[in-house]
Amino acid sequence: MSTDYTKVFQDTAAVEKYETVTYAPDSYASQINQRQRDYLRTLVRREFGPRAPVQHDFACGTGRAIRTLHGLVREAHGYDTSAEMMAKAAEVGSHAEWHRVAVDGPVPEPVEAGYPAIVTMFRLLLNVDEAIRDRALAFAAKALPEAAAGILVIENHGNAGSLRHLRARRHRDDRWFAELSHEQVEKLLERHGFEMVERRGFSMITPSLHGNPLARVADAAVRRMPGTDGYAVNVLYTARRIHA
């Protein structure tokens, strides 16, 4: 598990690579992002109807989750430790107010922007330690003090119960092969007064299989089968506050 993940994207070259290589057209990450976009936009319409929520995107990076919900929120706020990431977010057309937060210390304060709200948290939890996970969920709890306040959507892009686990076993010393189980995510949510209300998987295959046409066809077929979300590599969890 990497403990300095937040330092990686203080470098402009790393930020540029993340935006243009990791998320290049038709890449593994960009394909998942498109599926997540369709899901999130449907989720927001279903949950909030005509009452557009405020978006608080914690660890916003280059603003991908913010761009996903353009036109469906009444305002968006991005929070990140990296000024370089937020500068790139603005450059590529993410519309939000940007808030730089400290790497450690007190739990950051969400902007007071009213309710309902949606808190999004993508590509953060997997590669940071437990203290940073708890700090991030404590932020979400501040932004969503009660069930009626809105919803939280968090991503796990390294599910320990997926095919990725087989590769991770051979790379125990590799910082990029951290794993996070559904049980760990549920316990994290429970510690901060959240209850999971929905889980959705977005890829059954690993990046190494993305270039294999047969694997991609199989992935598309299996993802649509009921009960397969628990085995997906990339998973989104939707949660609602149940107690303070």
Short mmCIF file of N, CA and C in Angstrom, two decimals, residues 38-170:
data_model
loop_
_atom_site.label_atom_id
_atom_site.label_comp_id
_atom_site.label_asym_id
_atom_site.label_seq_id
_atom_site.Cartn_x
_atom_site.Cartn_y
_atom_site.Cartn_z
N ASP A 38 -22.36 7.27 -17.70
CA ASP A 38 -23.75 6.92 -18.01
C ASP A 38 -24.50 6.54 -16.73
N TYR A 39 -23.85 5.76 -15.90
CA TYR A 39 -24.47 5.32 -14.65
C TYR A 39 -24.73 6.50 -13.71
N LEU A 40 -23.74 7.36 -13.53
CA LEU A 40 -23.87 8.47 -12.59
C LEU A 40 -24.93 9.47 -13.02
N ARG A 41 -25.00 9.75 -14.29
CA ARG A 41 -26.00 10.69 -14.77
C ARG A 41 -27.42 10.13 -14.56
N THR A 42 -27.57 8.83 -14.79
CA THR A 42 -28.86 8.20 -14.52
C THR A 42 -29.16 8.21 -13.02
N LEU A 43 -28.16 7.94 -12.21
CA LEU A 43 -28.32 7.94 -10.75
C LEU A 43 -28.77 9.30 -10.24
N VAL A 44 -28.13 10.36 -10.70
CA VAL A 44 -28.47 11.71 -10.24
C VAL A 44 -29.89 12.08 -10.65
N ARG A 45 -30.26 11.76 -11.87
CA ARG A 45 -31.63 12.05 -12.31
C ARG A 45 -32.65 11.30 -11.46
N ARG A 46 -32.33 10.04 -11.15
CA ARG A 46 -33.24 9.22 -10.37
C ARG A 46 -33.34 9.70 -8.92
N GLU A 47 -32.21 10.04 -8.32
CA GLU A 47 -32.17 10.41 -6.91
C GLU A 47 -32.69 11.81 -6.63
N PHE A 48 -32.42 12.74 -7.55
CA PHE A 48 -32.71 14.14 -7.26
C PHE A 48 -33.82 14.75 -8.11
N GLY A 49 -34.15 14.09 -9.22
CA GLY A 49 -35.21 14.61 -10.07
C GLY A 49 -34.90 16.03 -10.54
N PRO A 50 -35.89 16.92 -10.49
CA PRO A 50 -35.67 18.28 -10.99
C PRO A 50 -34.87 19.16 -10.02
N ARG A 51 -34.62 18.67 -8.82
CA ARG A 51 -33.92 19.46 -7.81
C ARG A 51 -32.41 19.20 -7.91
N ALA A 52 -31.72 20.00 -8.68
CA ALA A 52 -30.30 19.76 -8.94
C ALA A 52 -29.47 19.86 -7.66
N PRO A 53 -28.60 18.89 -7.41
CA PRO A 53 -27.78 18.92 -6.20
C PRO A 53 -26.51 19.75 -6.38
N VAL A 54 -25.86 20.01 -5.27
CA VAL A 54 -24.49 20.54 -5.25
C VAL A 54 -23.55 19.35 -5.29
N GLN A 55 -22.47 19.45 -6.03
CA GLN A 55 -21.48 18.37 -6.06
C GLN A 55 -20.23 18.78 -5.29
N HIS A 56 -19.81 17.91 -4.38
CA HIS A 56 -18.53 18.05 -3.69
C HIS A 56 -17.66 16.87 -4.14
N ASP A 57 -16.64 17.15 -4.94
CA ASP A 57 -15.79 16.09 -5.47
C ASP A 57 -14.46 16.11 -4.72
N PHE A 58 -14.29 15.13 -3.83
CA PHE A 58 -13.10 15.08 -2.98
C PHE A 58 -12.01 14.28 -3.67
N ALA A 59 -10.77 14.81 -3.65
CA ALA A 59 -9.68 14.26 -4.46
C ALA A 59 -10.08 14.34 -5.92
N CYS A 60 -10.43 15.54 -6.34
CA CYS A 60 -11.05 15.77 -7.65
C CYS A 60 -10.12 15.53 -8.83
N GLY A 61 -8.80 15.58 -8.61
CA GLY A 61 -7.87 15.34 -9.71
C GLY A 61 -8.11 16.31 -10.85
N THR A 62 -8.20 15.79 -12.05
CA THR A 62 -8.41 16.64 -13.23
C THR A 62 -9.89 16.90 -13.51
N GLY A 63 -10.74 16.62 -12.54
CA GLY A 63 -12.14 17.00 -12.64
C GLY A 63 -13.00 16.08 -13.47
N ARG A 64 -12.58 14.82 -13.61
CA ARG A 64 -13.34 13.91 -14.46
C ARG A 64 -14.76 13.67 -13.91
N ALA A 65 -14.89 13.47 -12.60
CA ALA A 65 -16.22 13.27 -12.02
C ALA A 65 -17.07 14.53 -12.11
N ILE A 66 -16.40 15.68 -12.07
CA ILE A 66 -17.13 16.94 -12.21
C ILE A 66 -17.65 17.10 -13.63
N ARG A 67 -16.81 16.78 -14.62
CA ARG A 67 -17.27 16.85 -16.01
C ARG A 67 -18.40 15.86 -16.27
N THR A 68 -18.36 14.73 -15.59
CA THR A 68 -19.40 13.72 -15.73
C THR A 68 -20.78 14.28 -15.41
N LEU A 69 -20.85 15.18 -14.44
CA LEU A 69 -22.15 15.69 -13.99
C LEU A 69 -22.44 17.11 -14.46
N HIS A 70 -21.67 17.60 -15.41
CA HIS A 70 -21.98 18.92 -15.98
C HIS A 70 -23.44 18.97 -16.43
N GLY A 71 -24.11 20.04 -16.06
CA GLY A 71 -25.50 20.23 -16.48
C GLY A 71 -26.53 19.60 -15.57
N LEU A 72 -26.08 18.76 -14.62
CA LEU A 72 -27.01 18.11 -13.70
C LEU A 72 -26.89 18.60 -12.26
N VAL A 73 -25.89 19.45 -11.99
CA VAL A 73 -25.72 20.00 -10.64
C VAL A 73 -25.83 21.52 -10.70
N ARG A 74 -26.25 22.12 -9.60
CA ARG A 74 -26.40 23.57 -9.62
C ARG A 74 -25.09 24.29 -9.35
N GLU A 75 -24.16 23.60 -8.71
CA GLU A 75 -22.79 24.10 -8.58
C GLU A 75 -21.89 22.95 -8.19
N ALA A 76 -20.61 23.07 -8.49
CA ALA A 76 -19.66 22.00 -8.18
C ALA A 76 -18.44 22.58 -7.48
N HIS A 77 -17.92 21.80 -6.54
CA HIS A 77 -16.72 22.18 -5.79
C HIS A 77 -15.73 21.02 -5.83
N GLY A 78 -14.51 21.30 -6.25
CA GLY A 78 -13.47 20.28 -6.30
C GLY A 78 -12.44 20.52 -5.22
N TYR A 79 -12.06 19.46 -4.52
CA TYR A 79 -11.10 19.53 -3.42
C TYR A 79 -9.94 18.60 -3.71
N ASP A 80 -8.71 19.11 -3.62
CA ASP A 80 -7.55 18.25 -3.89
C ASP A 80 -6.32 18.82 -3.20
N THR A 81 -5.34 17.94 -2.97
CA THR A 81 -4.07 18.38 -2.39
C THR A 81 -3.14 18.94 -3.46
N SER A 82 -3.44 18.67 -4.73
CA SER A 82 -2.56 19.04 -5.82
C SER A 82 -3.08 20.25 -6.61
N ALA A 83 -2.36 21.35 -6.51
CA ALA A 83 -2.72 22.53 -7.30
C ALA A 83 -2.54 22.25 -8.79
N GLU A 84 -1.56 21.38 -9.13
CA GLU A 84 -1.31 21.04 -10.52
C GLU A 84 -2.50 20.28 -11.12
N MET A 85 -3.06 19.38 -10.35
CA MET A 85 -4.23 18.63 -10.81
C MET A 85 -5.41 19.57 -11.07
N MET A 86 -5.65 20.48 -10.15
CA MET A 86 -6.79 21.38 -10.29
C MET A 86 -6.58 22.36 -11.43
N ALA A 87 -5.34 22.76 -11.66
CA ALA A 87 -5.05 23.64 -12.80
C ALA A 87 -5.35 22.91 -14.10
N LYS A 88 -4.98 21.63 -14.18
CA LYS A 88 -5.28 20.83 -15.37
C LYS A 88 -6.79 20.64 -15.51
N ALA A 89 -7.48 20.47 -14.41
CA ALA A 89 -8.95 20.32 -14.45
C ALA A 89 -9.60 21.54 -15.09
N ALA A 90 -9.17 22.71 -14.68
CA ALA A 90 -9.72 23.94 -15.26
C ALA A 90 -9.35 24.05 -16.74
N GLU A 91 -8.12 23.64 -17.06
CA GLU A 91 -7.62 23.75 -18.44
C GLU A 91 -8.43 22.88 -19.40
N VAL A 92 -8.84 21.69 -18.94
CA VAL A 92 -9.55 20.77 -19.83
C VAL A 92 -11.07 20.97 -19.79
N GLY A 93 -11.52 22.01 -19.09
CA GLY A 93 -12.92 22.37 -19.17
C GLY A 93 -13.82 21.88 -18.06
N SER A 94 -13.25 21.54 -16.91
CA SER A 94 -14.07 21.18 -15.76
C SER A 94 -14.56 22.45 -15.09
N HIS A 95 -15.85 22.59 -14.91
CA HIS A 95 -16.43 23.82 -14.36
C HIS A 95 -16.75 23.62 -12.88
N ALA A 96 -15.96 24.27 -12.03
CA ALA A 96 -16.14 24.13 -10.59
C ALA A 96 -15.38 25.23 -9.88
N GLU A 97 -15.62 25.35 -8.59
CA GLU A 97 -14.77 26.14 -7.72
C GLU A 97 -13.76 25.18 -7.11
N TRP A 98 -12.48 25.58 -7.11
CA TRP A 98 -11.41 24.68 -6.70
C TRP A 98 -10.92 25.05 -5.31
N HIS A 99 -10.68 24.02 -4.49
CA HIS A 99 -10.27 24.23 -3.10
C HIS A 99 -9.10 23.31 -2.79
N ARG A 100 -7.95 23.89 -2.54
CA ARG A 100 -6.80 23.06 -2.19
C ARG A 100 -6.86 22.70 -0.72
N VAL A 101 -6.66 21.42 -0.42
CA VAL A 101 -6.72 20.95 0.96
C VAL A 101 -5.35 20.43 1.37
N ALA A 102 -5.09 20.45 2.66
CA ALA A 102 -3.82 19.97 3.20
C ALA A 102 -3.75 18.46 3.10
N VAL A 103 -2.53 17.93 3.01
CA VAL A 103 -2.33 16.49 2.92
C VAL A 103 -2.78 15.80 4.20
N ASP A 104 -2.56 16.44 5.34
CA ASP A 104 -2.96 15.85 6.61
C ASP A 104 -3.50 16.95 7.52
N GLY A 105 -3.72 16.62 8.76
CA GLY A 105 -4.27 17.61 9.69
C GLY A 105 -5.77 17.45 9.84
N PRO A 106 -6.44 18.51 10.28
CA PRO A 106 -7.89 18.44 10.52
C PRO A 106 -8.65 18.06 9.25
N VAL A 107 -9.81 17.48 9.44
CA VAL A 107 -10.67 17.11 8.30
C VAL A 107 -11.07 18.39 7.57
N PRO A 108 -10.87 18.45 6.25
CA PRO A 108 -11.25 19.65 5.49
C PRO A 108 -12.74 19.96 5.63
N GLU A 109 -13.06 21.23 5.56
CA GLU A 109 -14.45 21.66 5.66
C GLU A 109 -15.06 21.78 4.26
N PRO A 110 -16.18 21.12 4.03
CA PRO A 110 -16.87 21.33 2.75
C PRO A 110 -17.47 22.73 2.69
N VAL A 111 -17.54 23.28 1.51
CA VAL A 111 -18.16 24.58 1.33
C VAL A 111 -19.64 24.50 1.69
N GLU A 112 -20.14 25.50 2.38
CA GLU A 112 -21.56 25.53 2.71
C GLU A 112 -22.33 26.00 1.48
N ALA A 113 -22.94 25.05 0.82
CA ALA A 113 -23.63 25.36 -0.44
C ALA A 113 -25.06 24.85 -0.45
N GLY A 114 -25.52 24.34 0.68
CA GLY A 114 -26.89 23.88 0.76
C GLY A 114 -27.08 22.44 0.32
N TYR A 115 -28.32 21.99 0.38
CA TYR A 115 -28.68 20.62 0.05
C TYR A 115 -29.81 20.62 -0.99
N PRO A 116 -30.02 19.52 -1.69
CA PRO A 116 -29.32 18.25 -1.58
C PRO A 116 -27.92 18.33 -2.17
N ALA A 117 -27.11 17.31 -1.87
CA ALA A 117 -25.74 17.29 -2.35
C ALA A 117 -25.34 15.88 -2.74
N ILE A 118 -24.36 15.80 -3.62
CA ILE A 118 -23.73 14.53 -3.95
C ILE A 118 -22.24 14.68 -3.72
N VAL A 119 -21.67 13.78 -2.94
CA VAL A 119 -20.23 13.75 -2.72
C VAL A 119 -19.66 12.63 -3.57
N THR A 120 -18.68 12.94 -4.40
CA THR A 120 -18.04 11.94 -5.24
C THR A 120 -16.58 11.80 -4.82
N MET A 121 -16.07 10.58 -4.91
CA MET A 121 -14.71 10.28 -4.44
C MET A 121 -14.15 9.17 -5.32
N PHE A 122 -13.37 9.54 -6.34
CA PHE A 122 -12.90 8.58 -7.33
C PHE A 122 -11.39 8.40 -7.26
N ARG A 123 -10.93 7.17 -7.46
CA ARG A 123 -9.50 6.83 -7.56
C ARG A 123 -8.69 7.37 -6.40
N LEU A 124 -9.26 7.32 -5.21
CA LEU A 124 -8.55 7.76 -4.02
C LEU A 124 -8.31 6.62 -3.04
N LEU A 125 -9.36 5.93 -2.65
CA LEU A 125 -9.29 5.04 -1.50
C LEU A 125 -8.30 3.89 -1.66
N LEU A 126 -8.15 3.38 -2.87
CA LEU A 126 -7.33 2.19 -3.07
C LEU A 126 -5.87 2.39 -2.69
N ASN A 127 -5.29 3.51 -3.07
CA ASN A 127 -3.84 3.67 -2.97
C ASN A 127 -3.38 4.58 -1.83
N VAL A 128 -4.25 4.76 -0.83
CA VAL A 128 -3.86 5.54 0.34
C VAL A 128 -4.04 4.69 1.58
N ASP A 129 -3.48 5.14 2.69
CA ASP A 129 -3.59 4.34 3.91
C ASP A 129 -4.91 4.59 4.62
N GLU A 130 -5.13 3.83 5.67
CA GLU A 130 -6.41 3.87 6.37
C GLU A 130 -6.73 5.24 6.96
N ALA A 131 -5.69 5.93 7.42
CA ALA A 131 -5.91 7.26 8.01
C ALA A 131 -6.46 8.23 6.98
N ILE A 132 -5.94 8.17 5.74
CA ILE A 132 -6.42 9.07 4.69
C ILE A 132 -7.83 8.67 4.26
N ARG A 133 -8.10 7.38 4.23
CA ARG A 133 -9.47 6.94 3.93
C ARG A 133 -10.45 7.49 4.96
N ASP A 134 -10.08 7.37 6.22
CA ASP A 134 -10.97 7.86 7.28
C ASP A 134 -11.15 9.36 7.19
N ARG A 135 -10.09 10.08 6.86
CA ARG A 135 -10.19 11.54 6.73
C ARG A 135 -11.12 11.91 5.57
N ALA A 136 -11.04 11.16 4.48
CA ALA A 136 -11.89 11.43 3.33
C ALA A 136 -13.36 11.17 3.66
N LEU A 137 -13.64 10.06 4.33
CA LEU A 137 -15.03 9.75 4.70
C LEU A 137 -15.55 10.69 5.77
N ALA A 138 -14.66 11.19 6.62
CA ALA A 138 -15.09 12.19 7.61
C ALA A 138 -15.50 13.48 6.90
N PHE A 139 -14.81 13.82 5.82
CA PHE A 139 -15.22 14.96 5.00
C PHE A 139 -16.62 14.72 4.44
N ALA A 140 -16.84 13.54 3.90
CA ALA A 140 -18.15 13.21 3.33
C ALA A 140 -19.24 13.30 4.37
N ALA A 141 -18.94 12.86 5.59
CA ALA A 141 -19.92 12.93 6.67
C ALA A 141 -20.27 14.37 7.02
N LYS A 142 -19.28 15.26 6.93
CA LYS A 142 -19.56 16.68 7.16
C LYS A 142 -20.44 17.25 6.06
N ALA A 143 -20.18 16.83 4.83
CA ALA A 143 -20.95 17.35 3.70
C ALA A 143 -22.37 16.78 3.67
N LEU A 144 -22.54 15.59 4.26
CA LEU A 144 -23.84 14.90 4.27
C LEU A 144 -24.19 14.54 5.71
N PRO A 145 -24.67 15.49 6.50
CA PRO A 145 -24.89 15.25 7.93
C PRO A 145 -26.08 14.36 8.25
N GLU A 146 -26.98 14.14 7.30
CA GLU A 146 -28.15 13.30 7.53
C GLU A 146 -28.58 12.66 6.21
N ALA A 147 -29.45 11.67 6.31
CA ALA A 147 -29.86 10.92 5.12
C ALA A 147 -30.47 11.81 4.05
N ALA A 148 -31.25 12.80 4.48
CA ALA A 148 -31.94 13.67 3.53
C ALA A 148 -31.00 14.62 2.81
N ALA A 149 -29.75 14.72 3.27
CA ALA A 149 -28.80 15.68 2.69
C ALA A 149 -28.36 15.28 1.29
N GLY A 150 -28.37 13.98 0.99
CA GLY A 150 -27.93 13.55 -0.34
C GLY A 150 -27.24 12.21 -0.31
N ILE A 151 -26.37 11.97 -1.28
CA ILE A 151 -25.72 10.66 -1.42
C ILE A 151 -24.21 10.81 -1.61
N LEU A 152 -23.53 9.72 -1.29
CA LEU A 152 -22.08 9.60 -1.47
C LEU A 152 -21.82 8.52 -2.49
N VAL A 153 -20.92 8.79 -3.45
CA VAL A 153 -20.52 7.77 -4.43
C VAL A 153 -19.00 7.65 -4.39
N ILE A 154 -18.51 6.46 -4.07
CA ILE A 154 -17.06 6.24 -3.99
C ILE A 154 -16.65 5.09 -4.91
N GLU A 155 -15.41 5.16 -5.36
CA GLU A 155 -14.89 4.16 -6.30
C GLU A 155 -13.83 3.29 -5.65
N ASN A 156 -13.88 2.02 -5.98
CA ASN A 156 -12.82 1.08 -5.66
C ASN A 156 -12.32 0.51 -6.98
N HIS A 157 -11.13 0.91 -7.41
CA HIS A 157 -10.65 0.42 -8.71
C HIS A 157 -9.64 -0.71 -8.57
N GLY A 158 -9.73 -1.44 -7.44
CA GLY A 158 -8.89 -2.63 -7.24
C GLY A 158 -9.56 -3.60 -6.30
N ASN A 159 -10.75 -4.04 -6.64
CA ASN A 159 -11.52 -4.96 -5.81
C ASN A 159 -10.74 -6.24 -5.54
N ALA A 160 -10.59 -6.56 -4.26
CA ALA A 160 -9.82 -7.75 -3.87
C ALA A 160 -10.50 -9.05 -4.24
N GLY A 161 -11.78 -9.00 -4.59
CA GLY A 161 -12.50 -10.21 -4.97
C GLY A 161 -12.59 -10.42 -6.47
N SER A 162 -11.77 -9.70 -7.23
CA SER A 162 -11.86 -9.74 -8.69
C SER A 162 -10.69 -10.50 -9.32
N LEU A 163 -10.71 -10.57 -10.64
CA LEU A 163 -9.63 -11.18 -11.40
C LEU A 163 -8.29 -10.48 -11.12
N ARG A 164 -8.35 -9.20 -10.85
CA ARG A 164 -7.13 -8.44 -10.56
C ARG A 164 -6.37 -9.03 -9.39
N HIS A 165 -7.07 -9.66 -8.47
CA HIS A 165 -6.44 -10.25 -7.29
C HIS A 165 -5.40 -11.30 -7.67
N LEU A 166 -5.65 -12.04 -8.75
CA LEU A 166 -4.70 -13.07 -9.17
C LEU A 166 -3.37 -12.46 -9.58
N ARG A 167 -3.42 -11.30 -10.23
CA ARG A 167 -2.18 -10.62 -10.61
C ARG A 167 -1.55 -9.96 -9.38
N ALA A 168 -2.38 -9.44 -8.50
CA ALA A 168 -1.85 -8.77 -7.31
C ALA A 168 -1.03 -9.71 -6.45
N ARG A 169 -1.42 -10.98 -6.41
CA ARG A 169 -0.69 -11.96 -5.59
C ARG A 169 0.75 -12.11 -6.07
N ARG A 170 1.01 -11.83 -7.35
CA ARG A 170 2.36 -11.96 -7.90
C ARG A 170 3.14 -10.66 -7.82
#
